[in-house]
Structure formats: structure tokens, C-alpha cells
XYZ file of C-alpha atoms in Angstrom:
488
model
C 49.891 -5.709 31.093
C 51.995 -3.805 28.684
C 50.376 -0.170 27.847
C 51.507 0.405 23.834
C 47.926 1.461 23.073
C 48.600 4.741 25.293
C 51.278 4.840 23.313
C 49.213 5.166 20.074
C 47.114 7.589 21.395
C 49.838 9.864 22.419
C 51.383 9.592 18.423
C 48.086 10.314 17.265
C 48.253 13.273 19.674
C 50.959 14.744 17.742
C 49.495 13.732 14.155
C 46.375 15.740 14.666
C 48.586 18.561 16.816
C 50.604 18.938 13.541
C 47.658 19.010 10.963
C 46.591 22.316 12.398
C 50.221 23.753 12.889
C 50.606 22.930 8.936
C 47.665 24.689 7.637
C 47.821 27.261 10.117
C 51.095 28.236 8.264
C 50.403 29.902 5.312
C 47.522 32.121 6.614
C 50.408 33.596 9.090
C 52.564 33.995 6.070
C 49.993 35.895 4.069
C 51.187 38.753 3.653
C 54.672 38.081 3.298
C 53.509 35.946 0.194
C 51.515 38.204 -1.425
C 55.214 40.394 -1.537
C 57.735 38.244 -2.610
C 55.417 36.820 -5.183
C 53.632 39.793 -6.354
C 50.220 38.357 -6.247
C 47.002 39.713 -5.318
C 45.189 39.372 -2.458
C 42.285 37.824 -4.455
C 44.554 35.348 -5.835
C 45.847 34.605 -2.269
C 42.304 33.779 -1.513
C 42.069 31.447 -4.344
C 45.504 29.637 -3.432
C 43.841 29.466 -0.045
C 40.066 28.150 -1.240
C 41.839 25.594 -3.240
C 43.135 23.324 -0.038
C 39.560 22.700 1.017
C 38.523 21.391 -2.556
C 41.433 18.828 -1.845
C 40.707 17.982 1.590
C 36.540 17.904 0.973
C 36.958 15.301 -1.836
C 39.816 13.050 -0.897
C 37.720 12.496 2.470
C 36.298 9.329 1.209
C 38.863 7.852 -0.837
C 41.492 8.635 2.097
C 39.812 6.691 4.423
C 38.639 3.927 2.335
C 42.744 3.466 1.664
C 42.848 2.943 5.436
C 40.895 0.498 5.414
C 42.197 -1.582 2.414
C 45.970 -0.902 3.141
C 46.043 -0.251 6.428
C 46.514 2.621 8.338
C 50.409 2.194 8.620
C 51.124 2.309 5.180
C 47.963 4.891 4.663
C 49.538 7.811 7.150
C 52.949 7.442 6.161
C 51.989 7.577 3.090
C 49.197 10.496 3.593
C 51.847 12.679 6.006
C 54.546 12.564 3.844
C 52.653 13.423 1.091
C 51.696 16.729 2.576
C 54.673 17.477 4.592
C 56.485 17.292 1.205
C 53.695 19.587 -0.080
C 54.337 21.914 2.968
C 57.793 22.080 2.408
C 57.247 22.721 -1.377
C 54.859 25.492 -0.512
C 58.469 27.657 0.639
C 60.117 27.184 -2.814
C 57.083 28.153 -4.991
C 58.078 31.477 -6.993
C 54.367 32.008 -8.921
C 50.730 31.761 -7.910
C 50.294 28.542 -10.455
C 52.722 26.356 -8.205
C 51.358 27.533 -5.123
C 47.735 26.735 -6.701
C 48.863 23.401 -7.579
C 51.385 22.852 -4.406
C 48.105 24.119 -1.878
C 45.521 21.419 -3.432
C 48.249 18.367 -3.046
C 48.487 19.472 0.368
C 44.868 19.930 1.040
C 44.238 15.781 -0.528
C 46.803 14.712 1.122
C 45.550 15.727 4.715
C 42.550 14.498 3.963
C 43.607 11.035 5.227
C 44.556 12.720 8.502
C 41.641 11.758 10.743
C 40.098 8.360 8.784
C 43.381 6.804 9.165
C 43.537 7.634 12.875
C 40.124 6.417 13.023
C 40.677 3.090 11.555
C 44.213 2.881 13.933
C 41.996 3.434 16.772
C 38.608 0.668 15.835
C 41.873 -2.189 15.319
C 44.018 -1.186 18.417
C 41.477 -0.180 21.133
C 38.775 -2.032 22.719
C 35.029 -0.411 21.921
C 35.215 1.314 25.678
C 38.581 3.148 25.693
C 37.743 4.632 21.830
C 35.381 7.074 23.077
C 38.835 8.848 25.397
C 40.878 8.258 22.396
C 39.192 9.981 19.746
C 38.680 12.830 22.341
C 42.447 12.887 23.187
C 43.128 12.884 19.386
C 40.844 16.185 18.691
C 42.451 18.294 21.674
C 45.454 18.115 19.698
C 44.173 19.700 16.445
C 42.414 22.668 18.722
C 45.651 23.074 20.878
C 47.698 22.941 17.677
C 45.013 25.702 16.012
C 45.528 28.256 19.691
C 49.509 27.239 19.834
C 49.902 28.492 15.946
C 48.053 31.671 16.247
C 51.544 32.799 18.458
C 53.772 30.289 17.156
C 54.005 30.962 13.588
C 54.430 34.893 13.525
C 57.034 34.358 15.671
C 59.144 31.679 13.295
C 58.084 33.662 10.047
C 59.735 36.966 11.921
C 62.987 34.875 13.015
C 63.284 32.713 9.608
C 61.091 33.746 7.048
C 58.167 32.564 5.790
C 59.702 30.425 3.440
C 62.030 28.330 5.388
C 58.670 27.990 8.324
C 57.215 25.976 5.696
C 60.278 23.987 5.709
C 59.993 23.248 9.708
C 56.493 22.129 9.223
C 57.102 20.027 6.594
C 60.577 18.671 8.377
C 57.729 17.847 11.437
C 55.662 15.793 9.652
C 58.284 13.724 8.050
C 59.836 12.864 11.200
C 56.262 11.704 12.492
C 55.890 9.596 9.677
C 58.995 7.800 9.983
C 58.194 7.430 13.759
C 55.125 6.110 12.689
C 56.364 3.879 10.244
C 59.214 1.889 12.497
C 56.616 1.837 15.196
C 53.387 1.397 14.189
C 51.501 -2.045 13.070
C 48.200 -2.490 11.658
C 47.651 -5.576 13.389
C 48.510 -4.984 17.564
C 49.759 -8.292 17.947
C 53.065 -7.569 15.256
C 54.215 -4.979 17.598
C 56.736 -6.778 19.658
C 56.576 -4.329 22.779
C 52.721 -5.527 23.154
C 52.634 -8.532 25.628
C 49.895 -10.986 25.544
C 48.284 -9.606 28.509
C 47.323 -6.246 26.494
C 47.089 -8.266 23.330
C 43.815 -10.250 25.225
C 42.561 -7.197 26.554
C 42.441 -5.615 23.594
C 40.810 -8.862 21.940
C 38.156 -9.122 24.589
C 37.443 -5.385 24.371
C 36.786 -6.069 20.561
C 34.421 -9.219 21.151
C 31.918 -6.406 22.705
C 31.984 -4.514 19.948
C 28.771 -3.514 17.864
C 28.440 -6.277 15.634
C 25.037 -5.197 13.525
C 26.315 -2.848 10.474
C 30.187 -4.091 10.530
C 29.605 -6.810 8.175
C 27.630 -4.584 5.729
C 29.260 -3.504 2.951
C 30.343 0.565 2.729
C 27.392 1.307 0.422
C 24.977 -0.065 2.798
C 26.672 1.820 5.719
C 26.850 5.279 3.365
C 23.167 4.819 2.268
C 22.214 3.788 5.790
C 19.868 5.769 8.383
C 22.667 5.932 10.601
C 25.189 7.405 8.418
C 22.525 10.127 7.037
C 22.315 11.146 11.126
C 25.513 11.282 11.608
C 26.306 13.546 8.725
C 23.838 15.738 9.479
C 24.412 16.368 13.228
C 28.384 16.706 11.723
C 27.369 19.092 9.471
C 25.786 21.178 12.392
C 28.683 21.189 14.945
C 31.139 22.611 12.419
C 28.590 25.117 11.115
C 29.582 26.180 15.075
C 33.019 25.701 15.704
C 34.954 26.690 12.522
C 33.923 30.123 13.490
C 35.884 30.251 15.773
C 38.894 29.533 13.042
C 37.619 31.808 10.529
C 35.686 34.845 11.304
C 35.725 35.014 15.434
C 39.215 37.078 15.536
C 38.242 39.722 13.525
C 34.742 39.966 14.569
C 35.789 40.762 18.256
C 38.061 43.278 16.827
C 35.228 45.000 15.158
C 32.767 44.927 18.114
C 35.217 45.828 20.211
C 37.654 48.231 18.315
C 39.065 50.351 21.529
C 40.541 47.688 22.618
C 44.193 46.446 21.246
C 44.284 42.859 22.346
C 40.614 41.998 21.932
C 41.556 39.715 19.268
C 43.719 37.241 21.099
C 40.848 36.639 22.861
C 39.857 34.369 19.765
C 42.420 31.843 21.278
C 40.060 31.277 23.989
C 37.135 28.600 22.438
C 39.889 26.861 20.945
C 41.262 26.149 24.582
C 37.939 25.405 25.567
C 37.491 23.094 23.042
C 40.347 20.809 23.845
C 39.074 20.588 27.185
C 35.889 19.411 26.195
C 37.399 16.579 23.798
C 38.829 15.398 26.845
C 35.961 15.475 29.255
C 33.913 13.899 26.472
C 35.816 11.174 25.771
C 36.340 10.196 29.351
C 32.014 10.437 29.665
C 31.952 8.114 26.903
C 34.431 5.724 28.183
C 33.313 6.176 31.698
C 29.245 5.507 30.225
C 30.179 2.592 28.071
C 32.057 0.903 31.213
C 28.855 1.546 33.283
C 27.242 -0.639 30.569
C 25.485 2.671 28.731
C 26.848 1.173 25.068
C 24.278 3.271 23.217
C 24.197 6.121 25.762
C 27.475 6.565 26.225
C 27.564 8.174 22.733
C 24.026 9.910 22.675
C 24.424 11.175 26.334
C 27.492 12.833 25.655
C 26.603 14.475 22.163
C 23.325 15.490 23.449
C 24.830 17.443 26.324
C 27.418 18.702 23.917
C 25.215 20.012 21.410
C 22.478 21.324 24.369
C 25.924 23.689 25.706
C 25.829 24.651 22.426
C 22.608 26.283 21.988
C 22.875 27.742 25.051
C 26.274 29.275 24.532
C 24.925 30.603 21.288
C 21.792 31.976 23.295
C 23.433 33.838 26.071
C 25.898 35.204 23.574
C 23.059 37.013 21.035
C 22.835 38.737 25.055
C 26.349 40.734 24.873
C 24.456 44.009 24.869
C 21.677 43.541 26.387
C 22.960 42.252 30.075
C 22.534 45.404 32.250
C 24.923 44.064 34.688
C 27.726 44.520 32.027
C 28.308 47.887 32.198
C 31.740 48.098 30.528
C 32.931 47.280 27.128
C 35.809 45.016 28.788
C 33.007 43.200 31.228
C 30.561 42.357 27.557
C 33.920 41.637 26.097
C 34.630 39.010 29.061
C 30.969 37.393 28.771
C 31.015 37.530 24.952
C 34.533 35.049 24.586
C 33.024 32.907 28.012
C 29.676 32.446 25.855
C 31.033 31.358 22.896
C 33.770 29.296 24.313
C 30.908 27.655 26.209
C 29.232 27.182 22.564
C 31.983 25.508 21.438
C 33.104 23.971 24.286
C 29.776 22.199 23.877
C 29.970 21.108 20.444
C 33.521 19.934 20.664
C 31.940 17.776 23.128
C 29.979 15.798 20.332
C 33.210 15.107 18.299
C 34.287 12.055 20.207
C 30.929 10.711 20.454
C 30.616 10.811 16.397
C 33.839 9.399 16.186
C 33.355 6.540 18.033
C 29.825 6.094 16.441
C 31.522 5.650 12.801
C 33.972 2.604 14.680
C 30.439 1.284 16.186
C 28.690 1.242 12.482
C 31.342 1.450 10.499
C 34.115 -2.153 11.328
C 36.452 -2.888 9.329
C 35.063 0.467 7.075
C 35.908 3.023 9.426
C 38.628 5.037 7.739
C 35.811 5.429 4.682
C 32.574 6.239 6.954
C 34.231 8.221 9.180
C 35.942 10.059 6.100
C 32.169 10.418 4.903
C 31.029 12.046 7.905
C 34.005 14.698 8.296
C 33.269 15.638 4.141
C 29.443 16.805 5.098
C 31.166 18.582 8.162
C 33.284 20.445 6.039
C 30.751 21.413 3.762
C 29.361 23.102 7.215
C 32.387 24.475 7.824
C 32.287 26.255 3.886
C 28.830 27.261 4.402
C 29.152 29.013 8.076
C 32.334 30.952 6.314
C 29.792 32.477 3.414
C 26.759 32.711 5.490
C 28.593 34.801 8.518
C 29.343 37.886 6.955
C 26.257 38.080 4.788
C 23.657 37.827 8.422
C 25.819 40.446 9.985
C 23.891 43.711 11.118
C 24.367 46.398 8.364
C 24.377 48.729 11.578
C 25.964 47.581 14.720
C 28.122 44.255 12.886
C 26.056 42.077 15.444
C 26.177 38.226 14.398
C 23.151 37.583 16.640
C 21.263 35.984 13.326
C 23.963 33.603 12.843
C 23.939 33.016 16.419
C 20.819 31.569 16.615
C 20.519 29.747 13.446
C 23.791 28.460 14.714
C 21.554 27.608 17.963
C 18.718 26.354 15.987
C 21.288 23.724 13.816
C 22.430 22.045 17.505
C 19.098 21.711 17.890
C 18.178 19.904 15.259
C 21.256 17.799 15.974
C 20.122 16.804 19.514
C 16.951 15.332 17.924
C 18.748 13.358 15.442
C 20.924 11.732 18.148
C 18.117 10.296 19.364
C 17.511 8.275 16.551
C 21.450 7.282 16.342
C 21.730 3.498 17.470
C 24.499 1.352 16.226
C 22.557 -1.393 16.942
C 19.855 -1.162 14.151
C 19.993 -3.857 12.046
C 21.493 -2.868 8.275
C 19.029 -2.438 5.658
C 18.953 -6.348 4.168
C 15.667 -5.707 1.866
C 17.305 -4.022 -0.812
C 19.090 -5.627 -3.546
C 22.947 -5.084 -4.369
C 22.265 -3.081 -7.448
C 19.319 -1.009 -5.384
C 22.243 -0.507 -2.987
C 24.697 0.277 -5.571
C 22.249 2.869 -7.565
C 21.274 4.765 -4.248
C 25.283 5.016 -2.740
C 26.230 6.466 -6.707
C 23.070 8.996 -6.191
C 24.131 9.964 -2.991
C 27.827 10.249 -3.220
C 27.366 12.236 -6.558
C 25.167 14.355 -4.716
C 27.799 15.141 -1.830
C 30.822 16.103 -4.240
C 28.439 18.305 -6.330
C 27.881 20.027 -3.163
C 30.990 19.970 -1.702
C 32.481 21.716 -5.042
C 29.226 24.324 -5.235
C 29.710 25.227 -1.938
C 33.715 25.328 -1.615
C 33.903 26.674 -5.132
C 31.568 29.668 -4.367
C 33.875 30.510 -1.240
C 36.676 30.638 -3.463
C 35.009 32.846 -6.152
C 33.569 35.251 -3.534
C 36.983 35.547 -1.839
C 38.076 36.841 -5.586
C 35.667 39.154 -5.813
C 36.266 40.758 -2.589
C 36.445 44.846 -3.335
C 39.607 47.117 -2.255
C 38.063 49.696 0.231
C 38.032 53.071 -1.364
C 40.902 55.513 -0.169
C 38.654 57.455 2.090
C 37.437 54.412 4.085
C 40.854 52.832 5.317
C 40.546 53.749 8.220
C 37.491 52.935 9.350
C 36.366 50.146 11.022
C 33.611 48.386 9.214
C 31.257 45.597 10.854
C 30.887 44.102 7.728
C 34.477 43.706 5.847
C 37.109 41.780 7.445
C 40.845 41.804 6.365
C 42.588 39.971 4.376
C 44.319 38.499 6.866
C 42.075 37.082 8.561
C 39.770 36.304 5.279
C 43.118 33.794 4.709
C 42.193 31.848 7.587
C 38.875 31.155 6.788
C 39.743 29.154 3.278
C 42.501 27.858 4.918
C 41.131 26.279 8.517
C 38.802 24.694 6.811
């Protein structure tokens, strides 16, 4: 049997690897941009903001051109879109292009992850998806740690300008690998022999078979899709800390010591571990015949690591057997890498449970899912700073509502079952009035909540003259402040 499909996966690899490097760019570059084209650094935050209103509201329509075109024509079309965009983002000489240039980039992308998605639900059999999607999501967190030493380095050996060029020179090459290689249907791709070709079949026969022939509204309006959101929506309200606010947080509690903020790298690391040891549980699990477990297991051990890395890490201070700022340092990274170690756990699971519900409308569901996620993402950037301790800059609040979210997302797994039979009762236009209600509702909160980042990141005060040099718990710097509007 021919092995092309590990071929896929190890393209996809790269695909998600690059969307990080790409948007990791310009919050390296920050400061050089702010320079050359005499901009403020409140402007910078708005060119920054403006990526995730592209990437929040193309989620759906992204994926729902994978599924209709294809996801062949839908990433080469979706990565060369923003590699151009990356590329452009070198040449732009005033804060209009780059405002224009940054939200191209930020709706194309958002067809990064549906269109792998759909890739994945018509090349794989149900049981090796679960591996895939976990392989897939390493890449994105090793691309997120690589960048954070990467990209200083280019920008100080070719400028920031011609960086964005590399990037964007990446992406095109991956597209046009994609393009000669890739076919939407496994059995065009003459390297696939029939051997694979009826393993791949057979795999499919298995597949869950309740919710695929429901149409999208159905699946958006169903039970399981409002789950799956929500428990979405709580593992991002976790791990995009550790992409926005985490580096200069452990420089603040921890000011004495120079390289306490590489330390940041570490969850990140930790997370692509656990994408891979949660995809192989929910491989392993569905093979052992564990077709509903094999998802819920896995999540609800991910999301359990998650309130207890959050728990032990509201501890920091209080551990008398940590009797040196470098020892609290130590446990603090190890119990938040746990955290998120945990709740990168539940990504493959969710993934694989929008192939299970979603069929033939997996680019579109699955782009549905990652839009409420990055409205957690928006919301754990604005809520950080404001539950910080006036006195000490302790996140221990956020912490445990962080804790308490994971929680809540362990119950709702165990009401997730891609076997529950669609909701027939209603009529089309019942169906049709509740997905328009529901959709409106998301984008109205995706723009509220990504649109009062964006203002609040104008807003942002210079400290006065005498304070420079202080360290404050509660103000991080601009560079950093770049990275949360951009990760997310």
C-alpha cells in the first residue's frame, strides 16, 4: 500500500508551520515600522487589530469555499492570497496601505485551517484524522516558538522589509507545491495505488453518518455545534496567552532576571507535544473501537490538565519549598506549560469532531468553531490586563476564571456525540430564520469584541517621563502589546 496520505499530512505540516511564521512577522518588525513610516504606536496597534477583524469574519465563508470548490483550488487560492499580502506588507510607505494590506492578509488566512480540515475528512479514513489534525496544530505552535528567534534575526540581517518578502516567497512556493500535487479527490493522484485508495474508502464507510447529510444550517444551529463552540471558545481563552501577554508578564514578575522572557517559548513547545500525543489517543481510542470516546476522552483529559495547570500556577508564591525567585520562576513556566499543554490536547479532538458532524461541510463548521475561538482569544487579550493585581501584577484572577472556563468545557464534552440524530422537526424556513439569528449574532460579536481591542490598543497612554523606568505590573510594551492583535 502506497502511503501519499502521510504525505498530505506532512504538507499540511508546513501550511500551518508557515501561518504562524507569517503573522509572527510584523510584531518582530514593530518597531522598525513605526520608524521608517513615522507612525504611532497607537496606529501600529490599529494596523495590528485590523488582521483579526479579517481572519474572525472570513472564518465561515473560507471554509464553506472548501467545501464547494475544493480544498485544492481553496488553499492555493487562500495562500497566495496572503503570501502576496505578506509580501505587500514590505513595500507599504503609509499607515492606510498597511491598514488595508494587514486586513487582506488577515481574510485571506482565514481559510488556513477549514481547508486543511476539509483535505483531511476526503483523504483520511475517520481513525487516522484524530493524529492528523494533531500533527497539523504542532506546526502552528512550533512555527509560533521558532519565530520568536527566527524573525529578529532576519529583520537584523535584511531588514524588515525584505523579511516580509521571504515569508511571502514561502507561502507561494507551498502553494504551487500544493497545487501540482494535491487532488481533491485521492483517487486523481496518480502516486496513490489502489491498495491505499480502498483503505482509505473503507476507513470512510465507518464514518459518522447521522449529521453529514444535514444541511450547514442544521449543523450551525445544531446542539452539537453550540458545544463545540463553546468548549472552543474556552481553550483559546487559555492558550493565546501564551501568544499575547505571557512574555511580558514573566518579565514583570520576575524583573531581576534578563532572560525570564524566553521562557514564554516554553508552553508553546509544550503545546506541540500535546497535539501529538492527542492525536495519537484519538487514533489509538477510535481503533480500540472508542468512536465517541476517542474524542471526549481525550478533550476531557486535555481540558482537566488545564485546570489544574491553571490551579497550581495561582501557587507561584505561595509554595514554601520555592525559596528562590529562579526555583518560582521554574514552577511558574512548568505550570502553565502544563495548562496549555492540556488544552492543546483538546484541539485535535474538536477537529476531528467538526469531520464527524460536519461531512461534506467541514471546511464551513469547522471554520464556525475556530470564529467563536477567536472571539476567546480577543476577549482573554482585554480581560488579562484589566484582572491583574493593582499591587503585586499577579494574574491569579485570570488564572482561575481561566480554570473555571475548562471546566465548564469538560461538562459540555459530555454532551458532545456525533451520533445524535440532526434536528428533523423543524421546518426549512425555522432552520433558515434560527442559522440568520445566530450567525448575525456571532459577527456582531466578533466585531464588538475585536473592535474594542483595537480601540483600547489606541487609547493606550505614553508613560509620563518620570515613570520610564519603572517596571509596572500593569502596562506592558508596545512590543509585546503588537503580538497580542497580531497572534490572534
Amino acid at each position: 500500500m502506497s502511503r501519499q496520505r502521510f504525505v498530505l499530512i506532512s504538507i499540511l505540516f508546513f501550511h500551518s508551520f508557515n501561518t504562524y511564521m507569517d503573522r509572527a512577522c510584523i510584531a518582530s518588525a514593530a518597531d522598525y515600522i513605526i520608524k521608517d513610516l513615522s507612525i504611532s504606536k497607537e496606529m501600529l496597534g490599529l494596523i495590528l487589530g485590523i488582521f483579526a477583524v479579517g481572519y474572525a469574519l472570513f472564518q465561515v465563508p473560507s471554509g464553506w469555499i472548501a467545501d464547494r470548490f475544493g480544498p485544492r483550488k481553496a488553499l492555493t487560492i487562500v495562500v497566495s492570497v496572503w503570501s502576496i499580502f505578506t509580501a505587500l506588507t514590505g513595500v507599504a510607505r503609509s499607515a492606510l496601505q498597511m491598514l488595508v494590506l494587514r486586513f487582506l492578509f488577515g481574510a485571506g488566512e482565514a481559510g488556513a485551517f477549514p481547508g486543511a480540515t476539509q483535505a483531511f475528512f476526503r483523504w483520511l479514513p475517520v481513525k487516522e484524522r484524530g493524529l492528523a489534525h494533531g500533527i497539523n496544530f504542532s506546526g502552528s505552535r512550533l512555527g509560533a516558538a521558532f519565530s520568536l528567534f527566527l524573525m529578529p534575526w532576519l529583520i537584523m540581517k535584511i531588514g524588515w522589509r525584505w523579511t516580509f518578502a521571504v515569508n511571502g516567497l514561502i507561502g507561494i512556493i507551498w502553494a504551487a507545491v500544493w497545487l501540482v500535487w494535491f487532488r481533491d479527490n485521492p483517487k486523481d493522484n496518480k502516486k496513490i495505488n489502489k491498495a491505499e485508495l480502498d483503505y482509505i474508502e473503507q476507513g470512510r464507510v465507518s464514518d459518522f453518518t447521522t449529521t453529514i447529510r444535514a444541511s450547514f444550517a442544521e449543523i450551525f444551529t445544531s446542539l452539537n455545534m453550540s458545544l463545540a463552540m463553546l468548549q472552543y471558545f474556552a481553550s483559546n481563552v487559555t492558550f493565546f496567552i501564551s501568544l499575547t501577554w505571557l512574555p511580558s508578564y514573566i518579565r514583570n514578575q520576575w524583573p531581576d532576571d534578563p532572560n525570564a522572557i524566553y521562557y514564554s517559548a516554553v508552553p508553546l513547545i509544550f503545546a506541540a507535544f500535546a497535539n501529538w500525543i492527542a492525536g495519537s489517543m484519538v487514533t489509538g481510542l477510535f481503533k480500540k473501537g472508542y468512536h465517541v470516546g476517542s474524542r471526549r476522552i481525550t478533550a476531557i483529559i486535555g481540558f482537566s490538565l488545564g485546570v489544574i495547570g491553571l490551579i497550581l500556577a495561582t501557587q507561584t508564591k505561595n509554595m514554601d519549598f520555592l525559596t528562590t525567585d529562579k526555583a518560582q520562576l521554574y514552577w511558574f513556566v512548568f505550570c502553565f506549560g502544563l495548562a496549555t499543554f492540556g488544552v492543546d490536547m483538546t484541539l485535535s479532538p474538536s477537529w476531528a469532531f467538526c469531520n464527524d458532524i460536519g461531512g461534506s461541510n467541514s471546511g464551513a463548521v469547522s471554520g464556525s468553531m475556530n470564529m467563536v475561538g477567536n472571539i476567546g482569544a480577543a476577549l482573554s487579550a482585554i480581560i488579562f490586563p484589566l484582572l491583574l493585581n493593582e499591587e503585586t501584577g499577579s494574574a491569579n484572577t485570570f488564572f482561575v476564571l481561566a480554570a473555571g472556563l475548562n471546566f465548564v468545557a469538560i461538562a459540555t464534552w459530555c454532551f458532545m456525540n456525533p451520533n445524535r440524530t440532526s434536528d428533523k422537526k423543524l421546518s426549512p424556513a425555522a432552520i433558515r430564520n434560527r442559522f440568520i439569528a445566530m450567525l448575525t449574532s456571532l459577527v456582531l460579536l466578533t466585531l464588538g469584541t475585536v473592535g474594542y481591542n483595537i480601540y483600547k490598543s489606541t487609547r493606550k497612554k505614553p508613560a509620563a517621563a518620570d515613570q520610564k523606568t519603572q517596571v509596572d505590573p500593569n502596562d506592558v510594551d508596545d512590543g509585546n502589546n503588537t503580538t497580542i492583535q497580531e497572534e490572534r
